[in-house]
Coordinates of C-alpha atoms in Angstrom, one line a residue:
Chain A
D1 CA 3.8 -15.7 -36.2
A2 CA 5.2 -12.1 -36.2
G3 CA 3.7 -11.0 -32.8
I4 CA 4.6 -7.4 -32.2
T5 CA 6.8 -5.4 -34.5
Q6 CA 8.1 -1.9 -34.0
S7 CA 9.5 0.5 -36.6
P8 CA 12.0 2.0 -37.0
R9 CA 14.3 0.0 -34.7
Y10 CA 16.7 3.0 -34.5
K11 CA 16.0 6.7 -35.1
I12 CA 18.1 9.8 -34.8
T13 CA 16.2 13.1 -34.9
E14 CA 16.7 16.8 -34.1
T15 CA 15.2 18.8 -31.3
G16 CA 11.8 20.2 -32.3
R17 CA 11.0 17.7 -35.0
Q18 CA 7.9 15.5 -35.0
V19 CA 8.6 11.8 -34.8
T20 CA 6.2 8.8 -35.1
L21 CA 7.1 5.4 -33.7
M22 CA 5.0 2.6 -35.2
C23 CA 3.7 -0.5 -33.4
H24 CA 1.9 -3.4 -35.1
Q25 CA 0.6 -6.6 -33.5
T26 CA -0.8 -9.6 -35.3
W27 CA -2.7 -11.2 -32.4
S28 CA -5.7 -8.8 -32.2
H29 CA -5.1 -8.2 -28.5
S30 CA -7.4 -5.5 -27.2
Y31 CA -4.9 -3.8 -24.9
M32 CA -1.8 -2.1 -26.2
F33 CA 0.8 -0.1 -24.3
W34 CA 3.8 2.3 -24.8
Y35 CA 6.7 2.3 -22.4
R36 CA 10.0 4.1 -22.3
Q37 CA 13.0 2.6 -20.6
D38 CA 15.8 4.7 -19.2
L39 CA 18.7 3.9 -16.9
G40 CA 17.7 4.5 -13.3
H41 CA 13.9 4.7 -14.1
G42 CA 13.1 1.2 -15.4
L43 CA 10.0 0.8 -17.6
R44 CA 7.6 3.7 -17.4
L45 CA 4.2 3.7 -19.0
I46 CA 3.5 6.5 -21.4
Y47 CA 0.0 5.7 -22.8
Y48 CA -2.2 2.7 -23.2
S49 CA -5.2 1.7 -25.1
A50 CA -8.0 -0.7 -24.1
A51 CA -9.4 -1.0 -27.7
A52 CA -9.6 0.9 -31.0
D53 CA -10.4 4.6 -30.3
I54 CA -9.9 4.2 -26.5
T55 CA -6.7 5.6 -25.1
D56 CA -5.5 6.8 -21.7
K57 CA -2.5 8.4 -20.1
G58 CA 0.1 6.5 -18.2
E59 CA 2.7 7.7 -15.9
V60 CA 4.7 10.0 -18.2
P61 CA 2.4 11.2 -21.1
D62 CA 3.6 14.8 -21.5
G63 CA 5.0 15.5 -25.0
Y64 CA 3.5 12.4 -26.5
V65 CA 0.4 11.7 -28.6
V66 CA -1.2 8.4 -29.4
S67 CA -4.0 7.2 -31.7
R68 CA -5.6 3.8 -32.3
S69 CA -7.8 3.7 -35.3
K70 CA -7.3 0.0 -35.9
T71 CA -6.9 -2.8 -33.3
E72 CA -3.5 -3.9 -34.7
N73 CA -1.8 -0.5 -34.8
F74 CA -0.8 1.8 -32.0
P75 CA 1.5 4.6 -33.2
L76 CA 3.3 7.0 -30.7
T77 CA 4.0 10.5 -31.9
L78 CA 6.5 12.9 -30.3
E79 CA 5.0 16.3 -31.4
S80 CA 8.2 18.3 -30.9
A81 CA 11.1 16.1 -29.8
T82 CA 13.2 17.1 -26.9
R83 CA 16.6 15.7 -25.7
S84 CA 14.9 14.4 -22.6
Q85 CA 12.9 12.1 -24.9
T86 CA 16.0 10.2 -25.9
S87 CA 15.2 6.7 -24.7
V88 CA 14.3 3.2 -25.7
Y89 CA 10.6 2.8 -26.5
F90 CA 8.7 -0.4 -26.1
C91 CA 5.3 -1.3 -27.4
A92 CA 3.4 -4.1 -25.7
S93 CA 0.1 -5.9 -26.1
R94 CA -1.9 -7.9 -23.6
T95 CA -4.2 -10.9 -23.7
G96 CA -5.8 -11.8 -20.3
R97 CA -3.1 -11.2 -17.8
L98 CA -0.2 -11.9 -20.1
Q99 CA 1.7 -9.0 -21.6
Y100 CA 4.1 -9.2 -24.5
F101 CA 6.7 -6.7 -25.6
G102 CA 8.0 -5.6 -29.0
P103 CA 11.7 -5.4 -29.8
G104 CA 11.9 -1.7 -29.1
T105 CA 12.9 1.5 -30.9
R106 CA 16.0 3.3 -29.8
L107 CA 15.4 7.0 -30.3
T108 CA 18.1 9.7 -30.0
V109 CA 17.2 13.3 -30.0
T110 CA 20.1 15.6 -30.8
Chain B
G26 CA 4.2 5.4 -9.7
Q27 CA 4.1 2.1 -7.8
Q28 CA 7.2 -0.1 -8.2
L29 CA 8.1 -3.5 -7.0
N30 CA 11.2 -4.0 -4.9
Q31 CA 13.4 -6.4 -6.8
S32 CA 16.6 -7.9 -5.4
P33 CA 19.4 -8.3 -5.8
Q34 CA 20.1 -5.5 -8.3
S35 CA 23.0 -7.5 -9.8
M36 CA 24.6 -10.9 -9.5
F37 CA 28.0 -12.2 -10.6
I38 CA 28.1 -15.9 -10.6
Q39 CA 30.1 -18.8 -12.0
E40 CA 28.7 -21.0 -14.7
G41 CA 26.8 -23.9 -13.2
E42 CA 25.7 -22.1 -10.1
D43 CA 22.1 -21.7 -9.1
V44 CA 20.5 -18.3 -9.0
S45 CA 17.7 -16.8 -6.8
M46 CA 16.0 -13.5 -7.0
N47 CA 12.9 -12.1 -5.6
C48 CA 10.3 -9.3 -5.8
T49 CA 8.3 -7.8 -3.0
S50 CA 5.4 -5.4 -2.7
S51 CA 3.6 -3.6 0.0
S52 CA 0.3 -4.4 -1.6
I53 CA -1.4 -7.5 -2.8
F54 CA -1.0 -8.7 -6.4
N55 CA -3.2 -11.2 -8.3
T56 CA -0.6 -12.0 -11.0
W57 CA 3.2 -12.2 -11.1
L58 CA 5.1 -12.3 -14.4
W59 CA 8.8 -12.8 -14.9
Y60 CA 10.7 -11.4 -18.0
K61 CA 14.2 -11.6 -19.3
Q62 CA 15.7 -8.8 -21.4
D63 CA 18.8 -9.3 -23.6
P64 CA 20.8 -6.3 -24.7
G65 CA 19.1 -4.4 -27.5
E66 CA 15.9 -6.5 -27.2
G67 CA 12.5 -6.2 -25.6
P68 CA 11.6 -8.1 -22.5
V69 CA 10.5 -11.7 -23.1
L70 CA 7.9 -13.4 -20.9
L71 CA 9.4 -16.4 -19.1
I72 CA 6.8 -17.4 -16.5
A73 CA 3.3 -16.4 -15.4
L74 CA 1.9 -17.0 -11.9
Y75 CA -1.8 -16.7 -11.1
K76 CA -2.5 -18.1 -7.6
A77 CA -0.9 -17.7 -4.1
G78 CA 1.5 -20.6 -3.5
E79 CA 1.7 -21.5 -7.2
L80 CA 5.0 -23.0 -8.3
T81 CA 5.7 -23.0 -12.0
S82 CA 8.7 -24.2 -14.0
N83 CA 10.0 -23.4 -17.5
G84 CA 13.0 -25.6 -18.2
R85 CA 15.7 -24.7 -15.6
L86 CA 13.6 -21.7 -14.4
T87 CA 11.2 -22.1 -11.4
A88 CA 9.1 -19.3 -10.1
Q89 CA 6.7 -19.1 -7.1
F90 CA 3.8 -16.9 -6.2
G91 CA 4.2 -16.0 -2.5
I92 CA 1.6 -17.1 0.0
T93 CA 1.1 -13.5 1.2
R94 CA 0.4 -12.5 -2.5
K95 CA 3.0 -9.7 -1.9
D96 CA 6.0 -11.4 -3.2
S97 CA 7.4 -13.8 -5.9
F98 CA 10.7 -15.7 -6.4
L99 CA 12.6 -16.8 -9.5
N100 CA 15.2 -19.5 -9.4
I101 CA 17.5 -20.5 -12.2
S102 CA 19.3 -23.8 -11.8
A103 CA 22.7 -24.8 -13.3
S104 CA 23.3 -21.4 -15.0
I105 CA 24.7 -21.3 -18.5
P106 CA 26.2 -18.4 -20.4
S107 CA 23.0 -17.6 -22.3
D108 CA 21.2 -16.9 -19.0
V109 CA 23.1 -13.6 -18.9
G110 CA 20.7 -10.6 -19.1
I111 CA 18.3 -8.6 -17.0
Y112 CA 15.4 -10.3 -15.3
F113 CA 12.3 -8.3 -14.5
C114 CA 9.4 -9.1 -12.2
A115 CA 6.1 -7.6 -13.0
G116 CA 2.7 -7.9 -11.4
H117 CA -1.0 -6.9 -11.7
P118 CA -2.0 -5.3 -8.4
L119 CA -5.4 -6.1 -7.0
Q120 CA -6.4 -2.4 -7.5
G121 CA -5.7 -1.0 -10.9
A122 CA -5.0 -4.3 -12.6
Q123 CA -5.0 -2.8 -16.0
K124 CA -1.4 -1.6 -15.7
L125 CA 1.5 -3.8 -14.9
V126 CA 3.9 -2.7 -12.1
F127 CA 7.6 -3.5 -12.7
G128 CA 10.6 -4.2 -10.6
Q129 CA 13.8 -2.4 -11.4
G130 CA 15.5 -5.6 -12.7
T131 CA 18.3 -8.0 -11.7
R132 CA 21.3 -7.9 -13.9
L133 CA 22.9 -11.4 -14.1
T134 CA 26.5 -11.8 -15.2
I135 CA 28.0 -15.3 -15.5
N136 CA 31.7 -16.0 -15.4
P137 CA 32.5 -19.1 -17.6

């Protein structure tokens, strides 16, 4: 039972490059979420999706793009990475009122 | 965005001691969740609470859904070294229940 997987786990990229973080869940949960976690800010919601082809902005969506063509995948793209996007990114999925997190991707933008 | 007030922010205890932490909100919640996060990992769901007054245990962990529906408590009994980590509360508010609201976390350190 793999649950939620994220790839890559670690990524270093340069300012201005496009980066895509992958998220895959094996449970067929309808809702999926992307968060970033930074010291002093806790977990902040970037985007979420209620189902395939339905996405909505969270608290900090600027500079990010999401898509959800299949229920099990929810990739997050940084169109032109900036140093302020250096963070740990967590994907999550939800069934009912229970939300489960992936292991995270640590992204460094140099 | 809305945040939960979680306290204490950090705790330094001796192995074997009991631990208590809590989360409060100014608005009503219909679900409380407690997570633990180890370094370099994602938050792991420990306990879920659905009704006011509910008391739920998971091994040495016990959590309660406050009667006012604006708070929740987590207790850890007889702490052991593997309890070290950051504990987060989270909840679904009555309004806007699609998105979880998080506390800032309680960092637990245990001296053996």
